[in-house]
Amino acid sequence: MGVSRSNFVIRWINFCTMLLALSVIIFGVWMSTRHDSCRRSLTLPVLALGAFILIISLIGFLGALKNSFILLWIYLIMLCVILVAILAFTVLAFIVTNNGSGHSVPGLRYKEYQLKDYSSWFLKQLNNTHNWKHLRSCLVKSEDCNNLSKKYKTLKQYKSAKLTPIEAGCCRPPSECGYPVINASFYDLSFQPISSKHDCKLYRNSRTVKCYNCDSCKAGVAQYMKIEWRVVAIFNVILFVVLSMVYFVGCCARRNATANRVKA
């Protein structure tokens, strides 16, 4: 690849990523203004990611613009670190999300989930009191459970619904408890549960309690995280391929800058 072509490609790629980084930073600033503490907790990671992308893009852009050997070397080193980090995270994500699946229940269109089915990493994170306290508060504020009665106005609609993992695990008691269903938000807890499972004793119809302290809720969150992590892992594979091509073009630009330096 020629000098002008490789430098042109690097300049435009990094110009576009600088615009992307500025958008990420603006989004992070917007998140910091939200009243929701769950969203605000992501502000610093988002701002840090935006700043990191901006710095790398700026170095790559200036390196290609000035045909600077030193700046292009710094750019390639930082890009290499990112590639290694993406590869490591992707491998970890596939390993962590390898275990765990739902269990079909007769008469239900959705599955129920058991915490023991998931990887030890998920178990450690979800059984950590501090972590779960924060996640629990986010689940309560999300209104997912309280909105079920609005989504399914009749008992027939609710029983034939295809609930999400969090709705199935956190908004209702496990089916093995045997509590009669009144509507999408209430169960008749005056009945003695069929199962001795601890989750059956923890469930309450209260908006702030539900089954948020249940292992079934943690399992539902684990399944949700598994799905999200798999999506991120697949995206990372694509990103790794794209960045590898950018790295190749950057190597061409760096090699051309080195050749020009030697001639000078």
Backbone as a ProteinNet text record, in pm:
[ID]
protein_1_A
[PRIMARY]
MGVSRSNFVIRWINFCTMLLALSVIIFGVWMSTRHDSCRRSLTLPVLALGAFILIISLIGFLGALKNSFILLWIYLIMLCVILVAILAFTVLAFIVTNNGSGHSVPGLRYKEYQLKDYSSWFLKQLNNTHNWKHLRSCLVKSEDCNNLSKKYKTLKQYKSAKLTPIEAGCCRPPSECGYPVINASFYDLSFQPISSKHDCKLYRNSRTVKCYNCDSCKAGVAQYMKIEWRVVAIFNVILFVVLSMVYFVGCCARRNATANRVKA
[TERTIARY]
84.8	0	88.3	62.1	146.4	139.5	233.7	242.7	116.9	77.7	-37.7	-166.5	-180.7	-304.4	-318	-211.1	-218.2	-240.1	-172.4	-190.9	-331.3	-383.1	-519.6	-621.8	-607.7	-700.6	-693.3	-571.8	-554.9	-615.2	-592	-646	-797.8	-861.9	-1007.3	-1068.3	-1005.6	-1055.2	-1050.9	-939.2	-924.1	-1006	-1031.1	-1120.4	-1261.7	-1305.2	-1438.7	-1446.7	-1339.2	-1341.8	-1334	-1272.4	-1273.3	-1415.2	-1490.2	-1630.4	-1710.8	-1681.2	-1746.9	-1714.5	-1586.5	-1543.1	-1612.3	-1624.9	-1694.2	-1840.8	-1901.4	-2041.1	-2053.2	-1956.5	-1956.4	-1941.1	-1852.3	-1830.5	-1956.9	-2020.1	-2144.8	-2252.8	-2258.5	-2354.9	-2325.8	-2196.1	-2157.6	-2196.9	-2179.1	-2220.1	-2370	-2444.4	-2590.5	-2631.8	-2564.4	-2596.2	-2572.9	-2473.4	-2442.3	-2552.9	-2639.8	-2748.6	-2874.9	-2875.3	-2993.4	-3009.2	-3134	-3163.2	-3148.8	-3149.9	-3138.9	-2994	-2971.7	-2835.9	-2775.9	-2860.5	-2811	-2745.7	-2803.3	-2744	-2622.5	-2631.6	-2519.4	-2395.4	-2413.2	-2298.2	-2214.7	-2273.9	-2201.4	-2133.4	-2150.5	-2098.1	-1947.1	-1875.2	-1728.6	-1672.3	-1720.1	-1670.2	-1695	-1812.2	-1845	-1754.5	-1734	-1646.3	-1502.1	-1458.2	-1320.9	-1301.7	-1402.1	-1394.7	-1387.7	-1473.5	-1473.8	-1341.7	-1285	-1157.1	-1044.1	-1046.1	-942.7	-945.4	-1066.1	-1080.7	-1035.8	-1070.9	-1034.1	-882.7	-814.9	-668.9	-600.5	-641.2	-582	-607.6	-731.7	-767.1	-687.9	-670.3	-595.9	-449.8	-391.5	-252	-239.8	-332.4	-329.3	-350.4	-443.3	-471.9	-351	-291.4	-175	-54.8	-39.6	70.7	63.1	-59.2	-77.6	-69.3	-121.3	-120.2	22	102.9	240.3	341.5	288.6	376.2	485.7	440	533.1	561.5	687.1	729.6	696.1	725.3	704.7	556.9	474.5	331.4	265.4	307	249.9	291	414	456.9	371	350.8	267.5	125.5	74.3	-60.6	-72.6	26.1	22.8	35.5	118.6	134.2	1.6	-63.1	-190.6	-298.8	-297	-394.3	-371.9	-246.1	-213.2	-264.6	-249.8	-300.1	-451.2	-519.8	-665.4	-703.8	-632	-660.9	-643.9	-536.6	-512.9	-623.5	-663.8	-769.3	-902.3	-935.5	-1059.8	-1058.7	-945.8	-934.2	-949.9	-883.3	-890.4	-1032.6	-1097.6	-1234.7	-1331	-1312.1	-1401.3	-1389.4	-1266.4	-1244.7	-1307.3	-1284.9	-1342.3	-1495	-1552.9	-1698.7	-1757.4	-1694.4	-1745.1	-1730	-1620.5	-1599.4	-1703.1	-1721.5	-1813.8	-1957.8	-1995.1	-2134.8	-2159.7	-2064.3	-2078.4	-2182.3	-2192.4	-2286.2	-2417.6	-2519.2	-2646.5	-2748.3	-2865.5	-2976.1	-3105.6	-3212.8	-3340.9	-3402	-3499.5	-3571.6	-3717.7	-3764.7	-3903.9	-3998.4	-4111.6	-4214.4	-4343.6	-4409.3	-4534.1	-4638.7	-4698.4	-4803.2	-4753.4	-4620.8	-4564.8	-4487.7	-4495.5	-4424.3	-4280	-4252	-4117.2	-4047.4	-3918.3	-3840	-3812.4	-3781.6	-3736.3	-3587.9	-3519.3	-3373.8	-3327.5	-3220.6	-3164	-3020.3	-2988.7	-2859	-2742.9	-2763.3	-2655.3	-2607.5	-2688.6	-2653.4	-2545.1	-2521.1	-2432.6	-2289.9	-2199.2	-2056.6	-2026.4	-1915.1	-1874.3	-1850.8	-1811.5	-1789	-1920.4	-2025.5	-2157.1	-2204.3	-2183.8	-2226.4	-2157.3	-2027.7	-1950.3	-1999.5	-2024.1	-2066.9	-2208	-2299.1	-2438.3	-2462.1	-2378.2	-2393.2	-2319.2	-2244.9	-2179.6	-2286.6	-2293.4	-2399.7	-2402.1	-2285.6	-2278.1	-2326.3	-2280.2	-2320.9	-2470.6	-2524.1	-2665.8	-2753.3	-2707.7	-2784.1	-2801.1	-2694	-2701.3	-2789.4	-2771.7	-2853.2	-3000.4	-3025.9	-3163.6	-3232.3	-3160.9	-3219.3	-3249.3	-3164.3	-3187.1	-3308.3	-3324.4	-3438.7	-3569.8	-3569.4	-3689.9	-3725.6	-3625	-3648.8	-3687.4	-3651.5	-3679.9	-3829.9	-3908.2	-4053.5	-4094.3	-4001.1	-4035.7	-4148.5	-4136.4	-4237.5	-4371	-4364.9	-4489.3	-4563.8	-4492.2	-4556.6	-4623.1	-4602.9	-4662.1	-4815.2	-4872.9	-5019.5	-5073.2	-4989.4	-5030.9	-5016.4	-4913.9	-4890.5	-4991.6	-5024.7	-5115.9	-5234.6	-5341.6	-5455.8	-5546	-5537.7	-5618.8	-5527.9	-5584.2	-5508.1	-5470.2	-5556.4	-5528.4	-5407.9	-5401.1	-5287.8	-5157.6	-5165.1	-5045.5	-4993.7	-5085.4	-5045.1	-4987.8	-5027.9	-4977.8	-4863.9	-4817.2	-4711.8	-4575.9	-4486.1	-4348.6	-4260.1	-4243	-4172.4	-4021.8	-3958.5	-3812.5	-3751.8	-3622.8	-3559.1	-3575.5	-3565.4	-3580.1	-3724.5	-3818.8	-3960.3	-3997.1	-3944.2	-3975.7	-3913	-3794.5	-3724.4	-3747.6	-3771.2	-3779.3	-3920.5	-4012.8	-4146.9	-4249.7	-4212.8	-4309.3	-4236.6	-4308.7	-4245.1	-4224.4	-4127.1	-4108.9	-4238.1	-4265.2	-4390.9	-4404.3	-4290.9	-4297.1	-4353.5	-4362.4	-4421.1	-4571.2	-4635.6	-4777.3	-4873.6	-4827.4	-4918.3	-5018	-5147.8	-5246.9	-5225.6	-5240.1	-5220.6	-5351.4	-5345.8	-5463.7	-5460.1	-5346.1	-5322.9	-5172.2	-5129.6	-4987.8	-4901	-4963	-4885.9	-4908.4	-5010.5	-5043.5	-5064.5	-5016.4	-5035.9	-5101.9	-5181.1	-5247.8	-5148.5	-5093	-4989.8	-5048	-5181.7	-5243.6	-5231.6	-5205.6	-5187.9	-5049.4	-5043.4	-4914.9	-4838.2	-4714.4	-4639.2	-4616	-4624.1	-4603.2	-4457.8	-4369.2	-4225.5	-4166.5	-4060.5	-3990.6	-3878.7	-3873.8	-3770.8	-3774	-3654.4	-3644.1	-3706.5	-3700.6	-3757.7	-3906.6	-3975.8	-4120.1	-4152.3	-4061.1	-4081.4	-4042.2	-3957.2	-3908	-4002.2	-4082.4	-4167.6	-4275.5	-4296.5	-4404.9	-4466.5	-4594.3	-4661.1	-4622.5	-4553.3	-4512.8	-4429.1	-4451.1	-4379.5	-4227.9	-4185.6	-4042.3	-3977.4	-4056.4	-4003.2	-4006.9	-4129.8	-4146.5	-4057.8	-3975.7	-3882.2	-3738.4	-3717	-3586.5	-3474.4	-3509.6	-3407.8	-3394	-3463.5	-3465	-3346.1	-3306.7	-3203.9	-3255	-3385.9	-3443.1	-3426.2	-3430.4	-3410	-3264.3	-3172.8	-3030.8	-3002.6	-3070.7	-3053.8	-3108.7	-3219.9	-3276.2	-3182	-3118.9	-3020.2	-2899.2	-2856.7	-2743.5	-2774.6	-2897	-2935.9	-2938.3	-2989.2	-2991.8	-2850	-2760.2	-2620.8	-2553.5	-2587.6	-2530.7	-2566.6	-2693.4	-2738.9	-2667.9	-2659.4	-2595.6	-2447	-2381.2	-2238	-2211.1	-2298.3	-2280.4	-2291.1	-2385.3	-2400.4	-2274.2	-2224.5	-2102.9	-1983.5	-1975.9	-1864.2	-1864.1	-1982.2	-1991.8	-1952.7	-1999.6	-1960.9	-1810	-1750.4	-1605.5	-1527.4	-1580.4	-1514.8	-1509.7	-1623.6	-1629.2	-1535	-1539.1	-1452.4	-1305.4	-1271.6	-1133.3	-1085.9	-1171.1	-1135.6	-1114.5	-1206.6	-1195.9	-1070.1	-1044	-925.8	-796.8	-801.7	-683.7	-648.7	-752.2	-728.3	-674.3	-730.3	-679.2	-533.6	-503.2	-365.4	-271.3	-317.5	-236.3	-207.4	-312.3	-293.4	-199.1	-213.9	-125.5	19.3	39.3	175.5	236.2	151.5	198.4	237.7	153.7	183.3	310.9	328.1	448.3	572.5	560.4	673.2	712.3	610.8	637.6	703.1	656.2	716.1	861.1	889.4	1027.7	1114.7	1061.5	1138.4	1169.9	1069.8	1092.9	1194.8	1191.1	1287.3	1429.6	1445.9	1578.7	1630.2	1540	1578.9	1620.8	1547.9	1581	1717.5
-119.4	0	124.4	222.2	340	431.6	525.9	620.2	701.8	766.5	856.4	781	660.6	584.3	537.7	479.4	429.5	543.9	657.4	772.8	830	831	881.6	796.1	664.1	572.4	588.5	594.3	610.1	741.8	850.8	981.8	977.8	922.4	923	826.2	713.9	620.3	686.2	750.4	812.6	939.8	1008	1123.5	1078.6	969	914.4	864.2	798.6	747.9	862.4	975.7	1092.6	1146.6	1148.6	1190.8	1093.3	963.4	862	881.9	909.7	930.1	1050.8	1158	1277.5	1246.9	1162.3	1122.4	1041.3	951.3	870.2	959.6	1058.8	1151.5	1232.9	1281.7	1357.5	1269.8	1144.1	1050.1	1028.3	1017.7	1001.1	1121.1	1241.1	1362.8	1364.2	1322.2	1315.6	1217.2	1102.2	1001.8	1056.9	1143.1	1198.2	1289.8	1336.3	1425.6	1348.7	1217.9	1137	1120.5	1110.6	1089.1	942.8	855.6	712.1	676.6	632.1	599.6	482.6	394	280.5	327.6	428.6	484	569	644.6	730.7	650.1	527	444.4	406.4	415.7	383.6	505.1	622.6	746.2	744.1	710.3	711.7	613.5	487.6	396.8	447.7	507.3	558.9	676.3	769.2	884.3	839.6	741.1	690.6	625.5	547.9	483.5	588.3	690.5	796.9	870.7	902.5	974.4	889	758.1	667.6	657.6	642.8	635.1	765.9	878.1	1009.2	1027.2	986.8	1002.4	917.8	790.7	702	753.8	797.6	847	972.3	1059.7	1183.3	1153.7	1057.8	1019.3	959.8	871.4	810.4	912.8	1005.9	1108.9	1199.4	1247.9	1335.6	1261.3	1133.6	1053.9	1038.1	1012.2	997	1131.5	1236.7	1369.6	1422.5	1405.3	1455.7	1351	1229.7	1118.3	1097.7	1102.6	1096.5	951.7	914	778.8	748.6	844.1	822.9	811	903.3	900.3	772.6	729	606.5	483.4	484.8	374.3	369.3	485.5	492.5	445.4	489.3	450.7	299.6	238.8	93.9	15.2	64.1	-4.1	-2.2	115.7	128	44.4	41.4	-38.7	-187.7	-227	-366.8	-406.8	-315.8	-342.1	-362.3	-279.3	-291.5	-425.1	-465.5	-593.2	-710.7	-706.7	-813.5	-813.3	-692.8	-681.5	-734.2	-699.8	-746.9	-898.8	-952.9	-1098.1	-1169.3	-1115.7	-1176.7	-1171.2	-1055.1	-1040.6	-1132.4	-1144.3	-1228.6	-1375.4	-1422	-1560.9	-1583.1	-1486.6	-1496.6	-1499.3	-1413.4	-1406.3	-1538.7	-1602.8	-1731.8	-1841.2	-1835.3	-1934.7	-1918.2	-1792.5	-1762.7	-1794.8	-1771.3	-1791.6	-1930.2	-2019.3	-2153.5	-2236.7	-2215.1	-2292.9	-2217.7	-2293	-2232.3	-2236	-2286.4	-2287.5	-2298.9	-2263.9	-2266.7	-2405.6	-2420.2	-2547.4	-2526.9	-2608	-2598.3	-2645.6	-2576.7	-2611.9	-2639.9	-2756.1	-2787.2	-2677.6	-2635.1	-2534	-2391.6	-2372.6	-2237.6	-2222.7	-2105.5	-2080.7	-2037.2	-1993.4	-1947.4	-2050.6	-2030.4	-2122.3	-2062	-2147.9	-2103.9	-2137.8	-2063.8	-2074.8	-2104.1	-2182.6	-2220.3	-2170.8	-2105.7	-2040.3	-2138.6	-2259.8	-2359.5	-2400.6	-2371.1	-2411.5	-2323.6	-2206.2	-2109.1	-2120	-2052.5	-2062.7	-2008.9	-2054.3	-2012.3	-1861.8	-1801.3	-1656	-1582.8	-1626.6	-1566.1	-1585.8	-1705.3	-1734.4	-1640.9	-1621.6	-1535.5	-1391.6	-1341.7	-1202.7	-1180.1	-1271.4	-1253.7	-1283.9	-1367.4	-1397	-1297	-1206.1	-1098.8	-1001	-980.9	-898.3	-757.6	-696.1	-557.7	-550.6	-643.2	-644	-663.7	-761.1	-790.5	-678.2	-610.4	-497.9	-389.7	-363.6	-262.1	-310.7	-436.5	-491.3	-495.7	-531.5	-541.2	-404.6	-300.3	-166.1	-123.9	-165.2	-134	-209.9	-333.7	-414.1	-353.8	-308	-246.9	-119.7	-38.8	87.4	66.2	-47.7	-71.7	-86.9	-119.4	-134.4	-250.3	-339.9	-453.4	-537.1	-565.9	-650.2	-578.2	-449.8	-375.6	-347.5	-355	-330.5	-455.1	-570.5	-693.6	-686	-625.8	-616.1	-523.9	-433	-345.5	-416.7	-501.6	-575.7	-688.4	-754.1	-869.1	-839.8	-791.5	-744.2	-857.8	-972.6	-1085.5	-1200.7	-1288.4	-1403.9	-1495.7	-1508	-1592.8	-1539.9	-1408.1	-1347.2	-1370.7	-1358.1	-1374.6	-1518.5	-1614.3	-1755	-1800.5	-1733.6	-1770.9	-1680.2	-1591.2	-1495.5	-1563.9	-1505.9	-1552.8	-1452.9	-1477.4	-1383	-1386	-1273.7	-1265.8	-1337.9	-1369.6	-1435.8	-1359.3	-1228	-1147.7	-1147.4	-1134.7	-1137.9	-1273.6	-1381.4	-1516.3	-1545.1	-1490.3	-1522.8	-1426.5	-1298.9	-1196.1	-1149.8	-1164.3	-1106.8	-1205.2	-1330.8	-1433.4	-1541.9	-1616.1	-1728.4	-1844.4	-1931.3	-2048.5	-2129.6	-2189	-2262.3	-2379.2	-2435.4	-2549.8	-2512	-2381.8	-2338.5	-2368	-2359.5	-2393.6	-2286.3	-2161.4	-2053.7	-2025.4	-2016.8	-1983.7	-1841.4	-1825.9	-1694.9	-1617.3	-1492.8	-1405.6	-1317	-1251.5	-1176.8	-1166.5	-1085	-1077.8	-1022.2	-959.9	-898.8	-963.9	-1049	-1104	-1255.3	-1318.5	-1462.2	-1480.3	-1585	-1613.6	-1683.2	-1606.4	-1658.9	-1722.8	-1728.8	-1793.5	-1945.6	-1996.5	-2139.9	-2183.3	-2301.2	-2358.1	-2400.5	-2352.7	-2389.5	-2539.6	-2592.3	-2734.9	-2772.4	-2684	-2709.5	-2645	-2705	-2648.6	-2553.6	-2522.5	-2434.7	-2299.8	-2248.1	-2123.9	-2005.6	-2006.4	-1897	-1879.6	-1989.2	-1982.7	-1899.6	-1902.7	-1824.7	-1678.9	-1651.7	-1515.4	-1430	-1493	-1416.2	-1340.5	-1214.9	-1131.4	-1056.3	-1019.4	-944.9	-797.7	-752.7	-613.2	-570.6	-448.9	-396.3	-393.4	-372.5	-359.1	-489.8	-595.1	-723.1	-828.7	-860.6	-964.2	-1085.4	-1127.1	-1237.1	-1188	-1058.3	-996.9	-1056.1	-1121.7	-1184.6	-1334.5	-1382	-1524.6	-1565.5	-1691.4	-1746.3	-1751.2	-1767.2	-1770.9	-1635.8	-1527.8	-1394.1	-1377.7	-1423.3	-1417.2	-1499.7	-1613	-1698	-1628.3	-1557.7	-1482	-1372.5	-1305.1	-1201.8	-1265.4	-1382.6	-1454.1	-1488.9	-1534	-1567.7	-1443	-1333.1	-1206.1	-1161.2	-1170.7	-1131.4	-1222.8	-1350	-1446.4	-1407.8	-1374.4	-1335.3	-1207.8	-1109.5	-982.6	-1001.7	-1082.1	-1106.6	-1177.2	-1268.8	-1338.1	-1239.7	-1147.2	-1045	-959	-917.8	-836.3	-914.5	-1042.5	-1125.7	-1137.1	-1156.3	-1163.7	-1029.5	-920.6	-787.2	-768.6	-818.1	-805.6	-881.5	-994.9	-1070.7	-986.9	-923.9	-837	-718.1	-657	-542.3	-580.6	-701.6	-748.6	-759.4	-810.9	-824.9	-686.7	-593.2	-457.7	-388.2	-394.3	-329	-393.6	-524.1	-592.1	-535.9	-506.9	-446.2	-304.2	-229.8	-95	-102.8	-202.8	-221.2	-249	-328.8	-359.4	-232.3	-149.3	-22.9	68	68.4	149.2	103.8	-26.8	-79.3	-31.8	-26.2	23.5	170.4	247.9	389.7	409.3	327.7	338.5	299.8	195.7	152.4	260.5	325.7	433.2	552.3	581.2	692	661.5	535.5	493.8	508.9	469.2	478.9	624.8	711.8	854.6	912.4	863.7	910.9	872.3	749.5	702.3	783.7	813	891.9	1032.2	1084.8	1220.9	1222.5
0	0	0	-91.3	-104.2	15.3	18.2	130.8	142.7	32.8	37.5	67.9	10.2	30.9	175.2	232.6	370.9	468.7	447.3	535.4	523.7	399.4	377.9	452.2	440.8	508.4	659.5	714.9	859.8	907.5	829.6	869.6	878.7	776.1	774.4	875.2	895.4	997.4	1134.8	1165	1297.2	1311.4	1201.1	1207	1243.9	1182.6	1213	1357.2	1404.3	1542.2	1643.6	1604.4	1692.6	1710.3	1599.9	1608	1694.5	1678.2	1760.3	1907.9	1937.2	2075.8	2137.6	2060.2	2110.3	2140.2	2056	2079.5	2208.1	2231.8	2353.8	2476.5	2468.6	2580.8	2608.4	2502.8	2519.2	2582.5	2539	2597.9	2746.5	2781.8	2921.7	3006.2	2950.7	3021.8	3041.9	2937.6	2949.2	3058.4	3065.5	3167.7	3307.9	3324.5	3456.6	3507.3	3417.6	3457.9	3495.2	3475.7	3505.6	3656.4	3699.8	3841.8	3881.4	3781.3	3806.3	3842.4	3965.9	4011.6	3933.6	3878.6	3801.2	3671.6	3611.1	3490.4	3524.8	3633.4	3671.7	3705.1	3753.5	3789.9	3668.3	3548.5	3426	3364.1	3427.3	3370.3	3354.2	3460.7	3455.1	3352.6	3349.3	3245.1	3104.3	3080.5	2947.6	2911.5	3006.9	2983.1	2960.7	3039.6	3025.2	2888.5	2844.2	2713	2602.4	2612.4	2512.1	2506.7	2624.2	2630.2	2572.9	2603.6	2554.9	2402	2347.2	2201.1	2136.6	2199.6	2145.8	2141.5	2247.6	2254.1	2146.2	2136.2	2035.2	1893.8	1869.9	1736.6	1702.4	1800.9	1778.4	1745	1818.2	1791.1	1651.3	1614	1481.6	1371.3	1393.3	1293.5	1271.2	1380.9	1370.3	1311.9	1350.7	1298.5	1147.7	1096	952.1	880.3	945.5	884.1	865.9	970.2	967.3	922.5	894.4	855.8	961.4	1090	1203.4	1243.3	1239	1276.2	1422.3	1512.1	1656.9	1691	1638.4	1668.1	1614.2	1496.5	1439.9	1519.5	1573.8	1659.1	1786.1	1848.4	1969.4	1938.1	1823.8	1780.6	1764	1700.2	1676.3	1806	1899.3	2029.3	2105.3	2108.7	2180.1	2112.8	1978.5	1905.2	1930.2	1942.2	1971.5	2109.2	2207.2	2342.7	2339.7	2261.7	2249.4	2187.6	2084.5	2018.6	2115	2193.3	2291.9	2396.9	2443	2544.3	2490.1	2366.5	2304.6	2291.6	2248.5	2232.8	2367.1	2471.1	2604.3	2659.4	2644.9	2695.3	2620.4	2488.7	2408.3	2447.9	2465.6	2508.9	2646.2	2738	2872.8	2867	2781	2770.1	2723.6	2625.5	2576.2	2682.3	2761.1	2866.9	2978.3	3022.4	3133.5	3097	2970.5	2929.5	2870.2	2885.2	2828.4	2902.8	3035.6	3117.1	3136.1	3174.2	3210.4	3097.7	3130.5	3035	3114.3	3049.5	3118.5	3124.2	3214	3230.5	3189.1	3098.2	3053	3162.4	3172.1	3270.3	3194.6	3218.3	3148.5	3167.4	3056.9	3063.6	3050.7	3049.4	3039	2907.9	2846.7	2720.7	2745.2	2867.3	2900.8	2988.9	3008.4	3090.4	3227.5	3323	3454.3	3467.4	3553.9	3560.3	3702.5	3710.4	3839.9	3848.2	3960.3	3976.2	3967.3	4015.7	4019.4	3880.4	3777.4	3641.1	3579.1	3638.7	3575.4	3628.1	3558.6	3590.2	3729.5	3784.3	3918.8	3924.3	3812.3	3810.3	3832	3762.2	3781.3	3925.5	3978.9	4116.2	4214.7	4195.8	4285.7	4279.5	4158.5	4142.7	4197.1	4169.5	4208.6	4356.3	4414.8	4557.8	4645.6	4583	4658	4706.1	4836.9	4896.4	4840	4826.8	4776.1	4631.9	4549	4408.1	4392.8	4469.4	4453.6	4508.9	4612.6	4667.1	4561.2	4487.8	4381.6	4267	4224.6	4116.1	4154.5	4279.4	4327.3	4319.9	4362.5	4359	4215.3	4122.7	3981.2	3927.3	3970.6	3926.9	3977.1	4101.5	4158.8	4082.2	4050.2	3980	3834.3	3778.4	3636.8	3608.1	3710.3	3696.8	3605.5	3573.9	3487.8	3546.8	3675.6	3740.3	3753.8	3789.4	3810.5	3680.8	3569.8	3440.6	3382.2	3446.7	3393.9	3390.9	3494.3	3500	3390.8	3340.3	3230.4	3096.2	3086.1	2962	2943.9	3055.6	3050	3140.9	3080.9	3159.8	3208.5	3144.5	3188.1	3232	3311.5	3360.7	3246.3	3146.6	3030.9	2953.2	2934.3	2864.5	2939.8	3071.1	3154.4	3149	3157.3	3159.2	3024.1	2917.2	2784.7	2738.7	2827.7	2791.2	2785.5	2706.8	2698.7	2773.7	2902.5	2987.8	2963.2	2990.7	2981.7	3102.2	3098.9	3214.4	3344.9	3340.4	3462.4	3508.1	3415.5	3452.7	3511.4	3452.9	3500.3	3635.5	3660.4	3785	3899.2	3867	3971.7	4003.6	3908.6	3925.3	3978.3	3990.8	4030.7	4108.5	4191.3	4261.5	4164.8	4189.8	4103.7	4095.7	3980.6	3960.9	4057.3	4102.5	4193.9	4330.4	4359.9	4487.8	4491.1	4374.5	4365.2	4409.8	4422.9	4463.5	4351	4381.6	4278.4	4225.3	4095.6	4032.7	4034.1	4084.5	4083.5	3958.9	3938.4	3814.7	3794.1	3700	3666.4	3778	3877.1	3985.8	4121.6	4132.9	4264.2	4259.8	4366.7	4388.3	4524	4537.3	4664.5	4758.1	4849.9	4939.9	5065.5	5073.7	5190.3	5180.1	5062.5	5042.1	5088.5	5145.1	5185.8	5061	5043.1	4922.2	4913.5	4793.3	4771	4793.7	4753.3	4763.3	4888.5	4938	5054.6	5010.7	4883.1	4829.3	4899.3	4931.8	5008.9	4935.9	4803.6	4725.6	4751.7	4780.9	4805.4	4929.5	5026.6	5150	5133.1	5033.6	5014.2	4930.5	4844.5	4755.5	4831.1	4791	4841.7	4724.1	4738.5	4632.8	4631.2	4732.1	4741.9	4622.3	4574.6	4457.8	4479.2	4602.3	4630.4	4676.7	4690.1	4738.9	4628.9	4578.6	4477.3	4507.9	4409.2	4434.6	4414.5	4445.4	4421.2	4506.3	4615.1	4699.9	4672.5	4570.7	4539.8	4452.6	4466.1	4376.3	4232.1	4216.8	4082.3	4012.9	4091.8	4035.7	3992.5	4078.3	4043.1	3917.7	3906.8	3788.3	3664	3679.3	3567.8	3521.3	3618	3585.3	3516.7	3565.6	3504.8	3358.9	3332.5	3195.6	3107.8	3162.7	3089	3056.5	3156.3	3135.2	3033.9	3039.2	2944.3	2801.3	2778.5	2645.1	2599.8	2692.6	2658.9	2630.6	2713.6	2695.3	2563.4	2523.7	2396.5	2279.7	2289.4	2185.1	2177.9	2296.2	2302.1	2247.4	2281	2234.4	2081.8	2022.7	1876.7	1814.3	1875.8	1827.7	1837	1945.5	1964.1	1856.1	1814.2	1707.1	1579.3	1547.5	1428.9	1446.3	1567.5	1594.7	1585	1631.7	1626.2	1481.1	1394.6	1252.6	1189.8	1218.7	1162.5	1211.5	1343.1	1399.4	1350.8	1323.3	1268.7	1131.3	1050.7	919.8	934.6	1031.8	1058.9	1104.1	1186	1233.8	1116.3	1020.5	901.8	821.8	802.2	729.8	808.1	941.9	1025.3	1014.5	1001.9	985	853.3	749.5	619.6	630.1	700.5	717.2	798.4	902	984.6	905.3	822.5	740.4	638.9	583.1	487.1	555.6	679.5	754.1	787.5	818.2	848.5	724.7	608.8	484.6	451.4	472.5	446.6	542.8	667.5	767.7	729.2	677.4	636.3	518	421.8	305.3	344.6	448.4	493.2	561.1
[MASK]
++++++++++++++++++++++++++++++++++++++++++++++++++++++++++++++++++++++++++++++++++++++++++++++++++++++++++++++++++++++++++++++++++++++++++++++++++++++++++++++++++++++++++++++++++++++++++++++++++++++++++++++++++++++++++++++++++++++++++++++++++++++++++++++++++++++++

